[in-house]
PDB file of C-alpha atoms in Angstrom:
ATOM      1  CA  GLY A 288      53.413  23.475 -26.036  1.00  0.00           C
ATOM      2  CA  TYR A 289      51.843  22.360 -29.375  1.00  0.00           C
ATOM      3  CA  HIS A 290      48.605  23.446 -30.780  1.00  0.00           C
ATOM      4  CA  CYS A 291      46.149  22.549 -33.549  1.00  0.00           C
ATOM      5  CA  TRP A 292      43.632  24.883 -35.191  1.00  0.00           C
ATOM      6  CA  LEU A 293      40.223  22.998 -35.530  1.00  0.00           C
ATOM      7  CA  SER A 294      38.271  25.872 -37.146  1.00  0.00           C
ATOM      8  CA  ASN A 295      38.686  29.550 -37.825  1.00  0.00           C
ATOM      9  CA  SER A 296      38.091  30.241 -34.033  1.00  0.00           C
ATOM     10  CA  GLN A 297      38.771  26.969 -32.220  1.00  0.00           C
ATOM     11  CA  VAL A 298      42.212  25.823 -31.311  1.00  0.00           C
ATOM     12  CA  ALA A 299      43.426  22.873 -29.265  1.00  0.00           C
ATOM     13  CA  LEU A 300      46.415  23.536 -26.874  1.00  0.00           C
ATOM     14  CA  PHE A 301      48.794  20.973 -25.599  1.00  0.00           C
ATOM     15  CA  ILE A 302      49.971  22.295 -22.210  1.00  0.00           C
ATOM     16  CA  VAL A 303      53.025  20.725 -20.359  1.00  0.00           C
ATOM     17  CA  ASP A 304      51.981  20.320 -16.884  1.00  0.00           C
ATOM     18  CA  GLN A 305      52.313  17.859 -13.769  1.00  0.00           C
ATOM     19  CA  PRO A 306      51.359  15.052 -12.897  1.00  0.00           C
ATOM     20  CA  HIS A 307      49.978  14.965 -16.633  1.00  0.00           C
ATOM     21  CA  ASN A 308      49.962  17.035 -19.511  1.00  0.00           C
ATOM     22  CA  ARG A 309      46.787  19.001 -20.396  1.00  0.00           C
ATOM     23  CA  LEU A 310      44.520  19.412 -23.388  1.00  0.00           C
ATOM     24  CA  ILE A 311      42.650  22.724 -23.655  1.00  0.00           C
ATOM     25  CA  LEU A 312      40.043  23.836 -26.194  1.00  0.00           C
ATOM     26  CA  VAL A 313      40.018  27.639 -26.787  1.00  0.00           C
ATOM     27  CA  ASP A 314      37.364  29.732 -28.762  1.00  0.00           C
ATOM     28  CA  THR A 315      38.866  32.822 -29.665  1.00  0.00           C
ATOM     29  CA  LYS A 316      35.760  34.456 -30.535  1.00  0.00           C
ATOM     30  CA  ASP A 317      34.322  34.382 -26.962  1.00  0.00           C
ATOM     31  CA  GLN A 318      37.379  33.679 -25.315  1.00  0.00           C
ATOM     32  CA  SER A 319      35.895  30.427 -23.696  1.00  0.00           C
ATOM     33  CA  GLN A 320      37.954  27.517 -22.790  1.00  0.00           C
ATOM     34  CA  GLU A 321      37.498  23.819 -21.956  1.00  0.00           C
ATOM     35  CA  THR A 322      39.973  21.557 -20.384  1.00  0.00           C
ATOM     36  CA  LEU A 323      39.374  17.853 -21.385  1.00  0.00           C
ATOM     37  CA  GLU A 324      39.530  16.114 -18.049  1.00  0.00           C
ATOM     38  CA  SER A 325      41.098  12.830 -17.208  1.00  0.00           C
ATOM     39  CA  ILE A 326      43.406  12.594 -20.153  1.00  0.00           C
ATOM     40  CA  ASN A 327      47.233  12.448 -20.157  1.00  0.00           C
ATOM     41  CA  VAL A 328      47.611  13.697 -23.644  1.00  0.00           C
ATOM     42  CA  GLY A 329      50.614  13.386 -25.907  1.00  0.00           C
ATOM     43  CA  ARG A 330      52.053  16.394 -27.903  1.00  0.00           C
ATOM     44  CA  CYS A 331      50.608  15.432 -31.273  1.00  0.00           C
ATOM     45  CA  LEU A 332      47.343  17.121 -32.027  1.00  0.00           C
ATOM     46  CA  LYS A 333      45.620  16.725 -35.370  1.00  0.00           C
ATOM     47  CA  ARG A 334      42.281  17.724 -37.129  1.00  0.00           C
ATOM     48  CA  THR A 335      40.470  14.744 -38.939  1.00  0.00           C
ATOM     49  CA  PRO A 336      38.764  15.366 -42.210  1.00  0.00           C
ATOM     50  CA  GLN A 337      35.579  15.473 -40.172  1.00  0.00           C
ATOM     51  CA  GLY A 338      36.633  18.072 -38.023  1.00  0.00           C
ATOM     52  CA  GLN A 339      37.372  16.139 -34.914  1.00  0.00           C
ATOM     53  CA  LEU A 340      40.510  16.590 -32.851  1.00  0.00           C
ATOM     54  CA  ALA A 341      42.824  13.565 -32.818  1.00  0.00           C
ATOM     55  CA  PHE A 342      45.464  13.154 -30.190  1.00  0.00           C
ATOM     56  CA  ILE A 343      47.300  10.310 -28.249  1.00  0.00           C
ATOM     57  CA  ASP A 344      45.765   9.346 -24.948  1.00  0.00           C
ATOM     58  CA  LYS A 345      48.564   8.058 -22.644  1.00  0.00           C
ATOM     59  CA  GLU A 346      46.341   5.827 -20.499  1.00  0.00           C
ATOM     60  CA  THR A 347      49.418   4.204 -18.991  1.00  0.00           C
ATOM     61  CA  SER A 348      53.147   4.482 -19.547  1.00  0.00           C
ATOM     62  CA  ASN A 349      52.868   1.701 -22.103  1.00  0.00           C
ATOM     63  CA  ASN A 350      49.217   1.955 -23.359  1.00  0.00           C
ATOM     64  CA  TRP A 351      48.909   4.935 -25.840  1.00  0.00           C
ATOM     65  CA  VAL A 352      45.924   5.050 -28.025  1.00  0.00           C
ATOM     66  CA  ILE A 353      45.068   7.676 -30.846  1.00  0.00           C
ATOM     67  CA  THR A 354      41.787   9.023 -29.934  1.00  0.00           C
ATOM     68  CA  THR A 355      39.380  11.450 -31.774  1.00  0.00           C
ATOM     69  CA  TYR A 356      37.177  13.953 -29.764  1.00  0.00           C
ATOM     70  CA  ASP A 357      34.049  15.070 -31.462  1.00  0.00           C
ATOM     71  CA  LEU A 358      33.549  18.911 -30.381  1.00  0.00           C
ATOM     72  CA  ARG A 359      29.746  18.849 -31.144  1.00  0.00           C
ATOM     73  CA  THR A 360      28.863  15.673 -29.156  1.00  0.00           C
ATOM     74  CA  LYS A 361      31.870  15.785 -26.777  1.00  0.00           C
ATOM     75  CA  GLU A 362      32.466  12.098 -27.312  1.00  0.00           C
ATOM     76  CA  TYR A 363      35.800  10.273 -27.389  1.00  0.00           C
ATOM     77  CA  THR A 364      36.551   7.623 -30.023  1.00  0.00           C
ATOM     78  CA  ARG A 365      39.554   5.152 -29.706  1.00  0.00           C
ATOM     79  CA  VAL A 366      40.979   4.645 -33.106  1.00  0.00           C
ATOM     80  CA  ILE A 367      43.983   2.301 -32.571  1.00  0.00           C
ATOM     81  CA  LYS A 368      46.815   1.801 -30.234  1.00  0.00           C
ATOM     82  CA  THR A 369      50.129   3.618 -31.344  1.00  0.00           C
ATOM     83  CA  LEU A 370      53.157   1.908 -32.463  1.00  0.00           C
ATOM     84  CA  SER A 371      55.365   1.168 -29.287  1.00  0.00           C
ATOM     85  CA  GLY A 372      57.169   4.247 -28.240  1.00  0.00           C
ATOM     86  CA  SER A 373      55.990   6.417 -31.032  1.00  0.00           C
ATOM     87  CA  GLU A 374      53.797   9.592 -30.231  1.00  0.00           C
ATOM     88  CA  ASP A 375      53.509  11.324 -33.487  1.00  0.00           C
ATOM     89  CA  PHE A 376      51.222  10.717 -36.312  1.00  0.00           C
ATOM     90  CA  GLU A 377      49.618  12.441 -39.355  1.00  0.00           C
ATOM     91  CA  ILE A 378      46.168  12.207 -40.822  1.00  0.00           C
ATOM     92  CA  LEU A 379      45.877  11.807 -44.589  1.00  0.00           C
ATOM     93  CA  LYS A 380      42.976  13.455 -46.745  1.00  0.00           C
ATOM     94  CA  ASP A 381      41.057  10.138 -46.717  1.00  0.00           C
ATOM     95  CA  GLY A 382      41.043   9.833 -43.023  1.00  0.00           C
ATOM     96  CA  SER A 383      43.792   7.303 -42.698  1.00  0.00           C
ATOM     97  CA  TYR A 384      46.834   7.790 -40.510  1.00  0.00           C
ATOM     98  CA  ILE A 385      50.569   7.314 -40.864  1.00  0.00           C
ATOM     99  CA  MET A 386      52.946   6.994 -38.066  1.00  0.00           C
ATOM    100  CA  GLY A 387      56.819   6.337 -37.929  1.00  0.00           C
ATOM    101  CA  GLN A 388      58.705   3.885 -35.593  1.00  0.00           C
ATOM    102  CA  GLY A 389      62.450   3.706 -35.807  1.00  0.00           C
ATOM    103  CA  THR A 390      63.422   3.681 -39.626  1.00  0.00           C
ATOM    104  CA  LYS A 391      59.914   2.579 -40.681  1.00  0.00           C
ATOM    105  CA  LEU A 392      56.674   4.340 -41.900  1.00  0.00           C
ATOM    106  CA  TYR A 393      53.424   2.607 -41.155  1.00  0.00           C
ATOM    107  CA  HIS A 394      49.900   3.242 -42.389  1.00  0.00           C
ATOM    108  CA  TYR A 395      46.486   2.635 -40.827  1.00  0.00           C
ATOM    109  CA  ASP A 396      43.089   2.917 -42.536  1.00  0.00           C
ATOM    110  CA  PRO A 397      40.303   2.944 -40.170  1.00  0.00           C
ATOM    111  CA  SER A 398      37.838   1.662 -42.759  1.00  0.00           C
ATOM    112  CA  ASN A 399      39.603  -1.591 -42.485  1.00  0.00           C
ATOM    113  CA  GLY A 400      39.497  -2.022 -38.845  1.00  0.00           C
ATOM    114  CA  GLU A 401      41.970  -2.703 -36.161  1.00  0.00           C
ATOM    115  CA  ILE A 402      41.970  -6.435 -37.642  1.00  0.00           C
ATOM    116  CA  LYS A 403      44.634  -5.347 -40.231  1.00  0.00           C
ATOM    117  CA  GLY A 404      46.252  -2.666 -37.801  1.00  0.00           C
ATOM    118  CA  TRP A 405      49.408  -0.708 -38.749  1.00  0.00           C
ATOM    119  CA  GLN A 406      50.755  -1.880 -42.080  1.00  0.00           C
ATOM    120  CA  GLU A 407      54.490  -1.142 -42.984  1.00  0.00           C
ATOM    121  CA  VAL A 408      54.853   1.196 -46.015  1.00  0.00           C
ATOM    122  CA  THR A 409      58.603   1.707 -46.394  1.00  0.00           C
ATOM    123  CA  ASP A 410      61.925   1.285 -44.562  1.00  0.00           C
ATOM    124  CA  LEU A 411      63.898   4.609 -44.608  1.00  0.00           C
ATOM    125  CA  ARG A 412      67.100   3.151 -43.252  1.00  0.00           C
ATOM    126  CA  TYR A 413      68.574   3.002 -46.906  1.00  0.00           C
ATOM    127  CA  TYR A 414      68.385   6.772 -46.573  1.00  0.00           C
ATOM    128  CA  ASP A 415      70.375   6.954 -43.453  1.00  0.00           C
ATOM    129  CA  ILE A 416      67.157   7.823 -41.507  1.00  0.00           C
ATOM    130  CA  HIS A 417      67.017   6.200 -38.203  1.00  0.00           C
ATOM    131  CA  LYS A 418      64.439   7.596 -35.610  1.00  0.00           C
ATOM    132  CA  ILE A 419      61.467   9.190 -37.055  1.00  0.00           C
ATOM    133  CA  THR A 420      60.188  11.764 -34.543  1.00  0.00           C
ATOM    134  CA  ARG A 421      57.857  14.211 -36.195  1.00  0.00           C
ATOM    135  CA  LEU A 422      55.499  13.914 -39.190  1.00  0.00           C
ATOM    136  CA  ALA A 423      53.695  16.434 -41.449  1.00  0.00           C
ATOM    137  CA  VAL A 424      51.461  16.158 -44.556  1.00  0.00           C
ATOM    138  CA  SER A 425      51.050  19.102 -46.956  1.00  0.00           C
ATOM    139  CA  ALA A 426      47.651  20.128 -48.518  1.00  0.00           C
ATOM    140  CA  ASN A 427      49.018  18.366 -51.797  1.00  0.00           C
ATOM    141  CA  ASN A 428      49.752  15.208 -49.697  1.00  0.00           C
ATOM    142  CA  ARG A 429      53.589  15.651 -49.489  1.00  0.00           C
ATOM    143  CA  LEU A 430      55.274  14.242 -46.461  1.00  0.00           C
ATOM    144  CA  ALA A 431      57.838  15.937 -44.372  1.00  0.00           C
ATOM    145  CA  LEU A 432      59.479  14.300 -41.490  1.00  0.00           C
ATOM    146  CA  VAL A 433      62.083  14.989 -38.718  1.00  0.00           C
ATOM    147  CA  ALA A 434      64.555  12.024 -37.881  1.00  0.00           C
ATOM    148  CA  GLU A 435      67.888  11.350 -36.690  1.00  0.00           C
TER     149      GLU A 435
END
């Protein structure tokens, strides 16, 4: 599965399971774990600049939502629906999101609200990139992606 370190001792784990994948939070200091219930989670797990866990909640087969979970308050917040068929995203230092769909990269800034939604940034088809499947941003804001 996939994982995301949330702090020096807390890690979120994506566990492949039936009928739904599971999301488990583990504290490596005291070996405690918490399974987040009633969530069909996607594989992409990220840490927000505020220390929250961001993931995709696959509510139904065609309704996927980027959601955050606050480890202190135990509250979920819906951020925005994903682009159709896309389940990988990255969070930039300013708290905004990027996501790929097909040949295109999109950006979403939560401070602008869902009214603006996902904004196209670039089309990579001119570089013979066709299906973006994974994204990562380095500490110095450089983007790496996996695509066909």
